[in-house]
Short mmCIF file of C-alpha atoms in Angstrom, two decimals:
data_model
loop_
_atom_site.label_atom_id
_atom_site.label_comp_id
_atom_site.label_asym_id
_atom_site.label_seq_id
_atom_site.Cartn_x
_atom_site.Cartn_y
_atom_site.Cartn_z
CA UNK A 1 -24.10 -41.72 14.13
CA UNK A 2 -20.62 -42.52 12.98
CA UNK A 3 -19.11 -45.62 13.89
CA UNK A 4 -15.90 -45.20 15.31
CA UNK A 5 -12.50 -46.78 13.43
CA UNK A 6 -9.20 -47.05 13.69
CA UNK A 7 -8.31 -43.62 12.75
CA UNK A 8 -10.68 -42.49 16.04
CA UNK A 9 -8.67 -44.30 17.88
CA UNK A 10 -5.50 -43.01 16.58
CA UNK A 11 -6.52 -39.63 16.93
CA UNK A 12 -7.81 -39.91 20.51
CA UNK A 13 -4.35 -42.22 21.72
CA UNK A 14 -2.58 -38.89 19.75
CA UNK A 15 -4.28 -36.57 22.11
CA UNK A 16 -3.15 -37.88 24.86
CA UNK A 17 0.07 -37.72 23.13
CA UNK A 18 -0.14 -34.09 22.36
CA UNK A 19 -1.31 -33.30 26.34
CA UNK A 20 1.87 -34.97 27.35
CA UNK A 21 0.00 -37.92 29.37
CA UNK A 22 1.97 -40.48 27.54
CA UNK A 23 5.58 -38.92 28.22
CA UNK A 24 4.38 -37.82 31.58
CA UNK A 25 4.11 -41.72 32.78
CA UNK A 26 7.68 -42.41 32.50
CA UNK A 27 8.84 -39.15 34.21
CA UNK A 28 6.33 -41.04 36.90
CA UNK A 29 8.20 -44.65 36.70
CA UNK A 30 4.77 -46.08 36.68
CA UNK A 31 3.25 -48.88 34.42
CA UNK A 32 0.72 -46.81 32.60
CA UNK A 33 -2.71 -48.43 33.53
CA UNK A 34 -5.31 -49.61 31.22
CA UNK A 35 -6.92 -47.11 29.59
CA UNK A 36 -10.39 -47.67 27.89
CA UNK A 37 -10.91 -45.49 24.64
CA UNK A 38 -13.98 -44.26 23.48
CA UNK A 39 -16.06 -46.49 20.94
CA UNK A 40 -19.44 -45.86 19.26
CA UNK A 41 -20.63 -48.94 17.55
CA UNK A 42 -23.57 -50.43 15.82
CA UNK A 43 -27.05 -49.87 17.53
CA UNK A 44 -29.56 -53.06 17.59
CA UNK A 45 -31.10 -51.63 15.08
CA UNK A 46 -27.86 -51.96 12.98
CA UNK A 47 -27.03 -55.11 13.90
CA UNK A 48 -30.46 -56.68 12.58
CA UNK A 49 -30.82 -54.54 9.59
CA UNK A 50 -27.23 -53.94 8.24
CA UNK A 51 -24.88 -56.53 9.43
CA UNK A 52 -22.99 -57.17 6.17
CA UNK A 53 -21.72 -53.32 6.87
CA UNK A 54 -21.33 -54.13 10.42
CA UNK A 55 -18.86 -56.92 9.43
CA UNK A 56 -16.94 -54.81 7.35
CA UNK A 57 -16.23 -52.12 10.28
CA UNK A 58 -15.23 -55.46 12.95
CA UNK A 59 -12.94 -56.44 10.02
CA UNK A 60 -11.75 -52.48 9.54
CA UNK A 61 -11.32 -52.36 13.14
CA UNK A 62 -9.33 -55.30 13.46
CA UNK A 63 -11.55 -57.95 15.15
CA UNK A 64 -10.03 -60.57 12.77
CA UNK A 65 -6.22 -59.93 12.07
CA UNK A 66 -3.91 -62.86 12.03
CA UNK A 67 -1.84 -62.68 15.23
CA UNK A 68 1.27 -60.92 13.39
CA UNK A 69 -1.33 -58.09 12.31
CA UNK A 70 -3.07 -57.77 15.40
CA UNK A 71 -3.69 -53.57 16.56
CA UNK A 72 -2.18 -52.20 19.33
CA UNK A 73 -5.69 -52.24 21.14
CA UNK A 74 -7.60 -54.71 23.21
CA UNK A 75 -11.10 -55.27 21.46
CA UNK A 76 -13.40 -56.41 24.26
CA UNK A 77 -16.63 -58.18 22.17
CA UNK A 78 -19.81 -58.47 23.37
CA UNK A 79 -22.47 -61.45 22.14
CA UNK A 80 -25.83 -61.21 20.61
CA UNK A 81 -28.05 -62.90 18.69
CA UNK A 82 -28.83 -62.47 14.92
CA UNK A 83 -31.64 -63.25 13.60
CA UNK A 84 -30.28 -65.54 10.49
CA UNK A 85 -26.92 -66.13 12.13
CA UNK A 86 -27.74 -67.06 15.38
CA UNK A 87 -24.83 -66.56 18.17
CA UNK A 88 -22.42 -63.76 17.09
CA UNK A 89 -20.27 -61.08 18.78
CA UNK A 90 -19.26 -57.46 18.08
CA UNK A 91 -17.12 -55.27 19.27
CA UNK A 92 -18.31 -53.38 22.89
CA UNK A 93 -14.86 -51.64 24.48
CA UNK A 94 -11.32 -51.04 23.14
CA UNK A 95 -8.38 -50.90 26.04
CA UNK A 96 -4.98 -49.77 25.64
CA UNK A 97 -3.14 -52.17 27.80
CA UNK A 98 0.52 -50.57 27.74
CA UNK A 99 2.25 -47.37 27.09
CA UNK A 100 4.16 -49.35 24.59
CA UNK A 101 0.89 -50.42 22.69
CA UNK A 102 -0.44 -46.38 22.84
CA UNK A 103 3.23 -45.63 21.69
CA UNK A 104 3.22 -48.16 18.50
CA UNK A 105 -0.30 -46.98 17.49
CA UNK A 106 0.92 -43.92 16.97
CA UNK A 107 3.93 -44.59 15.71
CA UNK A 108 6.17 -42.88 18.58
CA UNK A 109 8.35 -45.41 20.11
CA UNK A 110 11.59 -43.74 18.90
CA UNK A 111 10.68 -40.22 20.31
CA UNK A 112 9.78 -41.67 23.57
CA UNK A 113 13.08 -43.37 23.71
CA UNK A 114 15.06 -40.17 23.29
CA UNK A 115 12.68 -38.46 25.80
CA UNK A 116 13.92 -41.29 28.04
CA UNK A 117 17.69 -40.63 27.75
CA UNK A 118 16.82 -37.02 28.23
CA UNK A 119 15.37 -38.19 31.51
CA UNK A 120 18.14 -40.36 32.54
CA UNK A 121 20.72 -37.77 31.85
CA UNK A 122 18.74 -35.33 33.74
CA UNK A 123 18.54 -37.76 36.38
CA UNK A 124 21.98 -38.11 36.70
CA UNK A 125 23.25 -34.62 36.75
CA UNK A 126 20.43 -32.14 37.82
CA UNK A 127 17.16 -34.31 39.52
CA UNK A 128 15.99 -31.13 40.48
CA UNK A 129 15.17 -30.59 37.12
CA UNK A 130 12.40 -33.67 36.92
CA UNK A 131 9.84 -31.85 37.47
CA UNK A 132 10.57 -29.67 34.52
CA UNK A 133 10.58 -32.59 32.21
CA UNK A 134 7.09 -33.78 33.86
CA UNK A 135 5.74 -30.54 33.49
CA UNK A 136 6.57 -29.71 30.11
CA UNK A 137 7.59 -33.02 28.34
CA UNK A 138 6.96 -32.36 24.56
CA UNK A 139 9.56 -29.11 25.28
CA UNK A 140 11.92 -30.90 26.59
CA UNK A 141 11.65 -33.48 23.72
CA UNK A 142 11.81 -30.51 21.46
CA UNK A 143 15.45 -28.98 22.74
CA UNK A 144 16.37 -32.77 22.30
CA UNK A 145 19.69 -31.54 20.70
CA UNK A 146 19.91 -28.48 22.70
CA UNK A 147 19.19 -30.01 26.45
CA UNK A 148 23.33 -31.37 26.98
CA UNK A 149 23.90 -27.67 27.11
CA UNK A 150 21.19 -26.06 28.85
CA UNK A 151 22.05 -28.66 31.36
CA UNK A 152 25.73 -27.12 31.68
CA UNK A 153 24.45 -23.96 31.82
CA UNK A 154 22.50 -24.87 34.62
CA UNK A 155 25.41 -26.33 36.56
CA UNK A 156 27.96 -23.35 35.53
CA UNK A 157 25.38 -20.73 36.91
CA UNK A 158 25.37 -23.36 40.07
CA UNK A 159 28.65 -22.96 40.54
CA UNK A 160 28.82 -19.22 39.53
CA UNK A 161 25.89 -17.37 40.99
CA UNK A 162 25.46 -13.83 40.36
CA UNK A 163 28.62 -13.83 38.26
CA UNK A 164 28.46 -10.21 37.24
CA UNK A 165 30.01 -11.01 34.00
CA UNK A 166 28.30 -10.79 30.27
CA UNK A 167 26.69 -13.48 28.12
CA UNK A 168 29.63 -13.38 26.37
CA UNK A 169 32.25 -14.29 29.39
CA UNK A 170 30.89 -17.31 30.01
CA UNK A 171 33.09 -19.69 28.48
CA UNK A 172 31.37 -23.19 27.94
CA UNK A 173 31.61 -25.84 24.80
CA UNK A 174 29.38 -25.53 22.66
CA UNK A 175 27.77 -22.67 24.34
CA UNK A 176 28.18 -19.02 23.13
CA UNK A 177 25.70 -15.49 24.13
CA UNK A 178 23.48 -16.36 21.20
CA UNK A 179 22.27 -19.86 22.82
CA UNK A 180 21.53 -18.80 25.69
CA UNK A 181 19.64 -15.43 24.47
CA UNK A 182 17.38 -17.98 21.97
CA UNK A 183 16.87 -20.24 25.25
CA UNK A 184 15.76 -17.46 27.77
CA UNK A 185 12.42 -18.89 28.36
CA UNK A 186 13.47 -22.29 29.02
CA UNK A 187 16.70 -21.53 30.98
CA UNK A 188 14.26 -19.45 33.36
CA UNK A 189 12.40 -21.98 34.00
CA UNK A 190 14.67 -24.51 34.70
CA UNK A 191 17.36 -22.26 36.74
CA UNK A 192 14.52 -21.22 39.11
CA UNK A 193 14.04 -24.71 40.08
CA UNK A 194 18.19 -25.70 40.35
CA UNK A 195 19.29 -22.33 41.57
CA UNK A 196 19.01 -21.39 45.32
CA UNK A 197 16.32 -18.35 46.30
CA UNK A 198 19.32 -16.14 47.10
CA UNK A 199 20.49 -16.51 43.60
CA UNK A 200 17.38 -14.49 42.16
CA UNK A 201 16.21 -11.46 41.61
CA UNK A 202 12.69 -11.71 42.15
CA UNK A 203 12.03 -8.25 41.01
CA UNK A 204 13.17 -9.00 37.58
CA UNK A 205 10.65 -11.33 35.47
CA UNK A 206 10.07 -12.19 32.04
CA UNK A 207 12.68 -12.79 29.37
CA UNK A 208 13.72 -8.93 29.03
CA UNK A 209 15.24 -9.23 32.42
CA UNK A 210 16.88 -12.67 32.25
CA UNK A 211 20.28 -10.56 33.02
CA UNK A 212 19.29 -8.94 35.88
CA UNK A 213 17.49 -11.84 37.51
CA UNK A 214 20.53 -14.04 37.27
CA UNK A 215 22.98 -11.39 38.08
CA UNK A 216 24.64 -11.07 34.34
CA UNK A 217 25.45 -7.73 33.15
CA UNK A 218 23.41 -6.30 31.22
CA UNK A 219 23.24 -4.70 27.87
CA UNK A 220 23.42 -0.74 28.95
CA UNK A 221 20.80 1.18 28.30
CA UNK A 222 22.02 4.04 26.19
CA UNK A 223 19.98 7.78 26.20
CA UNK A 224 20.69 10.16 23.24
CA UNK A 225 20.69 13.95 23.12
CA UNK A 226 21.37 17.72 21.89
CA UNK A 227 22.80 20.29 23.83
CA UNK A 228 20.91 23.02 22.21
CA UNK A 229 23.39 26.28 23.64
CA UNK A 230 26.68 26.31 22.11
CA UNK A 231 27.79 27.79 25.55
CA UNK A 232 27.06 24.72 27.49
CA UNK A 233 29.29 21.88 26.42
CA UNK A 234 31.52 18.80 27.84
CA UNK A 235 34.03 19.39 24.76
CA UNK A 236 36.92 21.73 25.44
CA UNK A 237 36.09 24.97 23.46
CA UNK A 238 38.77 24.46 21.12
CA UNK A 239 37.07 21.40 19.88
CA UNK A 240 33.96 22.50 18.87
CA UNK A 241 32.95 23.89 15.96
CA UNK A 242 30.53 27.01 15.72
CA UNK A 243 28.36 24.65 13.99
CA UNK A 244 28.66 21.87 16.50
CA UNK A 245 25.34 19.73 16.41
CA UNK A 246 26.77 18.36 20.27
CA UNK A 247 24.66 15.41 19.40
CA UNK A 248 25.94 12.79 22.24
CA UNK A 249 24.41 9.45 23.28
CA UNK A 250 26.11 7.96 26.47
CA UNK A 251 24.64 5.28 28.64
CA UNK A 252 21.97 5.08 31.72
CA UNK A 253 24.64 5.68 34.29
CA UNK A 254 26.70 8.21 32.79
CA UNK A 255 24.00 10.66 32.03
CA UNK A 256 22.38 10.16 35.61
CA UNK A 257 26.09 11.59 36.66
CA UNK A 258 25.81 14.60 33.94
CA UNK A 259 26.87 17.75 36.07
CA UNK A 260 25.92 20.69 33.09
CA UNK A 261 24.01 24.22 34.08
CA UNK A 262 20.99 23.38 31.79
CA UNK A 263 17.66 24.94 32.84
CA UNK A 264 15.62 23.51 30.08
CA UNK A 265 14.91 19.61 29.06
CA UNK A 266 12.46 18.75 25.98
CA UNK A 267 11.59 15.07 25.26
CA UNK A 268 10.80 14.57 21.68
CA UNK A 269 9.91 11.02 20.13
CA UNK A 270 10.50 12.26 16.20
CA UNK A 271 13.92 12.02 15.47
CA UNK A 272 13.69 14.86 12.56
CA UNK A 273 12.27 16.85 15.11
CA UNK A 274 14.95 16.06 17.76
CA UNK A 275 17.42 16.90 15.29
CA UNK A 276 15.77 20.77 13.69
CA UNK A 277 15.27 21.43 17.76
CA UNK A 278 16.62 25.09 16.93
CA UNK A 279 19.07 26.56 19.60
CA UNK A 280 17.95 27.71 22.74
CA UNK A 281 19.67 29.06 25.42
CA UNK A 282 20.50 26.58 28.88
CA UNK A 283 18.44 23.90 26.87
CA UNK A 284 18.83 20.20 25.68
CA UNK A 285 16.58 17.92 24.45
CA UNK A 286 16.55 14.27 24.18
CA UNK A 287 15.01 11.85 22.00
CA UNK A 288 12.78 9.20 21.92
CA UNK A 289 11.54 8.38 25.65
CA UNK A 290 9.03 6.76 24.43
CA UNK A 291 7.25 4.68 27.31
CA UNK A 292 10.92 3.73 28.50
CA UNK A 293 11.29 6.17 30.84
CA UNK A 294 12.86 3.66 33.60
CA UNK A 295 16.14 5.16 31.99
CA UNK A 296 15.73 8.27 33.62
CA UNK A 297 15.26 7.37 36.74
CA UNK A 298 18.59 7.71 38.12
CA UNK A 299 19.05 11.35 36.66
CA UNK A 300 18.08 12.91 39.72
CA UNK A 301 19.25 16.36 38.33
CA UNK A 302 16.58 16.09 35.91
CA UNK A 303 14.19 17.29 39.21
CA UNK A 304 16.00 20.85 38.81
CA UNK A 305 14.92 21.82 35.67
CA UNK A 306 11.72 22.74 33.88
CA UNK A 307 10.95 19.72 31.58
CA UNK A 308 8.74 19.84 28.23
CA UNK A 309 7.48 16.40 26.58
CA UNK A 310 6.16 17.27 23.00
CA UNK A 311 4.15 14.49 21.58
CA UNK A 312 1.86 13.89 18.89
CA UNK A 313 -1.96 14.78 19.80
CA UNK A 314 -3.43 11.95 20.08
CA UNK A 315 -4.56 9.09 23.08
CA UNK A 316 -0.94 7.67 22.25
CA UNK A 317 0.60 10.71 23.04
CA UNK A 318 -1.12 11.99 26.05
CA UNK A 319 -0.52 8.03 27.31
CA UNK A 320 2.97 8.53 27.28
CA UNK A 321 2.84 11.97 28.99
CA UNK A 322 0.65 10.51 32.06
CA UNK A 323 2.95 8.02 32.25
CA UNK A 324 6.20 10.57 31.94
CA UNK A 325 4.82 12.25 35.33
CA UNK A 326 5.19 9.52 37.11
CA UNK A 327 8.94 9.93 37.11
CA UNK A 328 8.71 13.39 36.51
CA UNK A 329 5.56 14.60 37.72
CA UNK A 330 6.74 18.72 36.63
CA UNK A 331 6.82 17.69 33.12
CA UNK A 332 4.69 20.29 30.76
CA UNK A 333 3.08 19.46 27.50
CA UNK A 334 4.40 21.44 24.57
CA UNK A 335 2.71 21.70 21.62
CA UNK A 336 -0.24 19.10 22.58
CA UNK A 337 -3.11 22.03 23.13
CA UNK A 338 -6.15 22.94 21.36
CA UNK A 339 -4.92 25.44 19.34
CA UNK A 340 -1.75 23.77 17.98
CA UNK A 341 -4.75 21.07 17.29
CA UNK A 342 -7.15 23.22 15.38
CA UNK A 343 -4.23 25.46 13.25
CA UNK A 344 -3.30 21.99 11.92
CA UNK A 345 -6.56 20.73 10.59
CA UNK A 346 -4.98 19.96 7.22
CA UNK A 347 -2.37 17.61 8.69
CA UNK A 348 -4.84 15.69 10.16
CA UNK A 349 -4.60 11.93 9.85
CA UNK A 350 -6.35 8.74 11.98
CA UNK A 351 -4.91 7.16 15.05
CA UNK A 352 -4.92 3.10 14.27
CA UNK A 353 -5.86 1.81 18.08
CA UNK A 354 -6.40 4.88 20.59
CA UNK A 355 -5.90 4.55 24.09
CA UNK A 356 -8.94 3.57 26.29
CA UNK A 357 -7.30 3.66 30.04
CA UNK A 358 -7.57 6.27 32.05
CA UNK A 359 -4.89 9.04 32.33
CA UNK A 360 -5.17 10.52 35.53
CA UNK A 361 -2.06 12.89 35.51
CA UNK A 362 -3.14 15.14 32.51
CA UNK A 363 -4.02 18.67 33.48
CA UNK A 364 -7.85 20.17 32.93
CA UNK A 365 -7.21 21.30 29.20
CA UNK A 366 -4.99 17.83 28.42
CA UNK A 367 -8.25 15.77 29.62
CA UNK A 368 -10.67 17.74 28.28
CA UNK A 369 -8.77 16.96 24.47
CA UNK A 370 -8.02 13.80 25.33
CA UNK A 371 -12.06 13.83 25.79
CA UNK A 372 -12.84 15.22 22.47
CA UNK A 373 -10.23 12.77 20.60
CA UNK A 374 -12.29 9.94 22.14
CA UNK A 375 -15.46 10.91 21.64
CA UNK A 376 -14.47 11.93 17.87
CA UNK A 377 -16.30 15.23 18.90
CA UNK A 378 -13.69 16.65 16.29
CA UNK A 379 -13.60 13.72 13.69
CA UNK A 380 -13.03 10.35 13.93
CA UNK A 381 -9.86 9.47 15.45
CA UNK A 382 -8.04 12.56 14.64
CA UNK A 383 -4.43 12.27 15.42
CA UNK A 384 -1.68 15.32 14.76
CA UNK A 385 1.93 13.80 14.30
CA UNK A 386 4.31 16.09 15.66
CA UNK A 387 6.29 16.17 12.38
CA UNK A 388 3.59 17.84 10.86
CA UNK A 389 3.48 21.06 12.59
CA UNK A 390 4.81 24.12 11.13
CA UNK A 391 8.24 25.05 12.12
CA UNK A 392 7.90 28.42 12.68
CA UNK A 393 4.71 27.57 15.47
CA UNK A 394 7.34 25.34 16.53
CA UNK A 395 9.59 28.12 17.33
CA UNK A 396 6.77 30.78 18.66
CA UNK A 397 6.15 27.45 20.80
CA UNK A 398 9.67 27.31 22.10
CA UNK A 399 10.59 30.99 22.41
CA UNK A 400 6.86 31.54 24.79
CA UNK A 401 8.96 28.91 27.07
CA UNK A 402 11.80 31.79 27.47
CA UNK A 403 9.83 33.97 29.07
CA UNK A 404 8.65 31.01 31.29
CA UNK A 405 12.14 30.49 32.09
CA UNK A 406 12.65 33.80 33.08
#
């Protein structure tokens, strides 16, 4: 077995180090005890049959510095008798008998000093955040240079909660939007401890929602579409154009409030595709839903029409549709059949990472693909991207829903 040397030691003082024990103690204001580290030394064996070597490691190990050379680390020896040398004594524990002698041996007495002023200055203007700095003391140490002003933004959101104002609004030195969005996941952390409960939104977690759980505005959430029927438009008629592509993006709230006599919504995540959609009458068709559909809740007028996702076939696609119906549970699948499927075989391609959960709002024939692309009854992860569809099945496609409408 190895012997242990000072390296060892080293290494297992840096542990503790890396785990934060070290830092940790003065967040505690208590004299670190002594701490014994581990040691594996010469067996008797060793000590009878190879003591030249065993001298060497005592020397390596620092049993006989001079005083000014001495290692941070308490060598506890232990006697025995040699053979040819009579009375002699080798090394049987090592202690670390400070935090400042665990500190020097791994040479990290000056960042333990400026994790100390970090602690008095939190101290002094936000206690509450002590625990913080216990809890997570090599992050702290890390935003070093940043912690002054995550400290006033701590105290501004004290004395503005909820302030219903952007990033941007808050006026601060040496603070601007951009600090505060690359600090998110500290700033959470620390405002839920200094903040009071009525100051949350407990509904809104992770970084995504750091506006909404400390009552900022928020970036709006913006929804882009085609009127498809030059008839129905929100532009005076002298306005448009006869070849008017009405392609309009507004945000969350405003389309919730759309008042137009539509009949017909598609959902489309291709973008070519959203923009070939051909005309169709009392139709519109938005882009890109995605799994974001959260942005439609509010469009309560969205209940009164008949709704269309088209998708690509495959476990991606019929995901999003089961998860589509549960905000709009009357949403049909267009263009996500067997048929379309099996006219296409040419354009097949392979879907990376299907889907394993289950989809519980697809109809009979949805499941029963959804089946057959999982079992690779067809091929092996056979995927159809929507782009790759023929236009003019596209149109049969969209015309059958006319009569549907009718």
């Amino acid at each position: 077995m190895t012997w242990t040397t000072p390296a060892d030691l080293r290494a297992q003082v840096q542990k503790l180090w890396d785990k934060g024990d070290l830092l940790r103690t003065c967040v505690q204001g208590e004299v670190m005890p002594p701490r014994r580290l581990r040691l594996t030394g010469p067996g008797s064996t060793d000590l009878s049959e190879r003591f030249d070597e065993v001298r060497v490691w005592m020397k390596a190990l620092g049993c006989h510095a001079l005083p000014g050379e001495a290692p941070r680390y308490r060598i506890v020896l232990r006697e025995f008798r040699h053979r040819v040398l009579g009375a002699c004594a080798v090394p049987d524990a090592v202690w670390l008998d400070s935090l400042d002698d665990a500190l020097a041996l791994i040479g990290k007495q000056q960042e333990a000093r400026r994790f100390a002023s970090l602690m008095q200055t939190t101290r002094a203007q936000q206690p509450a955040l002590l625990q913080w700095l216990e809890k997570r003391p090599l992050n702290a140490l890390a935003l070093a240079d940043a912690w002054p002003c995550l400290l006033a933004v701590v105290a501004w959101l004290q004395a503005h909660p909820r302030p219903g104002i952007y990033l941007r609004q808050v006026d601060l030195p040496g603070v601007d939007s951009k600090f505060i969005e690359a600090h998110r996941g500290a700033l959470m952390e620390l405002l839920d401890l200094a903040l009071p409960q009525e100051a949350l939104d407990a509904h809104a977690t992770g970084v995504g929602q750091f506006c909404q759980r400390y009552g900022f505005k928020d970036k709006p959430l913006r929804i882009r579409f085609r009127l498809l029927d030059a008839s129905v438009s929100p532009f005076a008629p002298a306005e448009l154009p006869s070849d008017a592509d009405q392609d309009i993006t507004l945000t969350q709230a405003d389309f919730a409030r759309l008042v137009l006599p539509v009949q017909r919504v598609f959902f489309t995540e291709n973008e070519v595709n959203f923009l070939a959609f051909p005309p169709l009458p009392g139709s519109l068709v938005i882009f890109g839903a995605g799994y974001g559909f959260e942005m439609l809740a509010g469009a309560r007028w969205l209940h009164g029409c008949q709704l269309y996702y088209w998708g690509d076939i495959d476990t991606h696609g019929f995901a999003i549709l089961d998860q589509l119906r549960v905000r709009l549970p009357q949403v049909q699948s267009l263009l996500m059949d067997r048929a379309t499927l099996l006219a296409h075989q040419s354009q097949w391609g392979n879907e990376p990472q299907p889907v394993l959960r289950v989809l519980p709002r697809l109809d009979a024939a949805e499941a029963a693909l959804l089946d057959d692309l999982r079992s690779h009854r067809l091929g092996v992860r056979v995927r159809l991207e929507q782009e790759r569809l023929g236009f003019e099945w596209v149109k049969a496609a969209l015309a059958a829903t006319d009569s549907e409408m009718a």
